[in-house]
């Protein structure tokens, strides 16, 4: 259950973070993305990928027959 909850929490947390970073005045300079935006987007994407993998593991563990 913990792994599945962690995966779901990831999808609750990171999209909000991405939205807030995207709206930040530090993310854009003269219409171009700054290093601040790029670094945080990379972190968010990696976290979403890892959260997905962890959530899938948790789901598969719950669905596995008891041995």
XYZ file of C-alpha atoms in Angstrom:
67
model
C 0.000 0.000 0.000
C 2.851 2.381 0.785
C 4.332 2.100 -2.707
C 0.982 2.683 -4.350
C 0.280 5.661 -2.093
C 3.709 7.083 -2.888
C 3.024 6.819 -6.618
C -0.322 8.579 -6.239
C 1.197 11.266 -4.026
C 3.768 11.936 -6.755
C 0.992 12.679 -9.239
C -0.666 14.987 -6.726
C 2.474 16.925 -5.800
C 4.580 17.365 -8.931
C 2.024 18.771 -11.412
C 1.267 21.517 -8.893
C 4.992 22.154 -8.493
C 5.475 22.324 -12.271
C 2.613 24.822 -12.589
C 4.075 27.019 -9.849
C 7.574 26.931 -11.333
C 6.203 27.693 -14.812
C 4.408 30.777 -13.456
C 7.424 32.037 -11.504
C 9.056 35.232 -12.701
C 12.468 33.569 -12.254
C 11.590 30.983 -14.911
C 11.597 33.352 -17.867
C 14.003 36.015 -19.091
C 13.116 37.929 -22.262
C 10.681 35.207 -23.273
C 13.226 32.398 -22.967
C 13.385 29.733 -20.272
C 16.068 30.195 -17.637
C 18.304 27.542 -16.111
C 16.046 27.710 -13.040
C 13.085 26.487 -15.098
C 15.028 23.851 -16.998
C 16.599 22.322 -13.885
C 13.301 22.179 -12.016
C 11.473 20.680 -14.988
C 14.122 17.968 -15.266
C 13.761 17.207 -11.548
C 9.970 17.074 -11.866
C 10.025 14.786 -14.905
C 12.458 12.396 -13.233
C 10.298 12.366 -10.105
C 7.171 11.611 -12.157
C 8.925 8.744 -13.919
C 10.175 7.289 -10.635
C 6.780 7.815 -8.997
C 5.141 5.949 -11.858
C 7.557 3.041 -11.512
C 7.049 2.900 -7.751
C 3.279 3.098 -8.123
C 3.285 0.281 -10.679
C 5.365 -1.870 -8.326
C 2.922 -1.158 -5.511
C -0.064 -2.004 -7.704
C 1.524 -5.229 -8.893
C 2.365 -6.198 -5.318
C -1.250 -5.681 -4.243
C -2.549 -7.681 -7.175
C -0.084 -10.559 -6.711
C -1.579 -13.700 -5.228
C -0.513 -14.504 -1.705
C 2.121 -17.194 -1.633
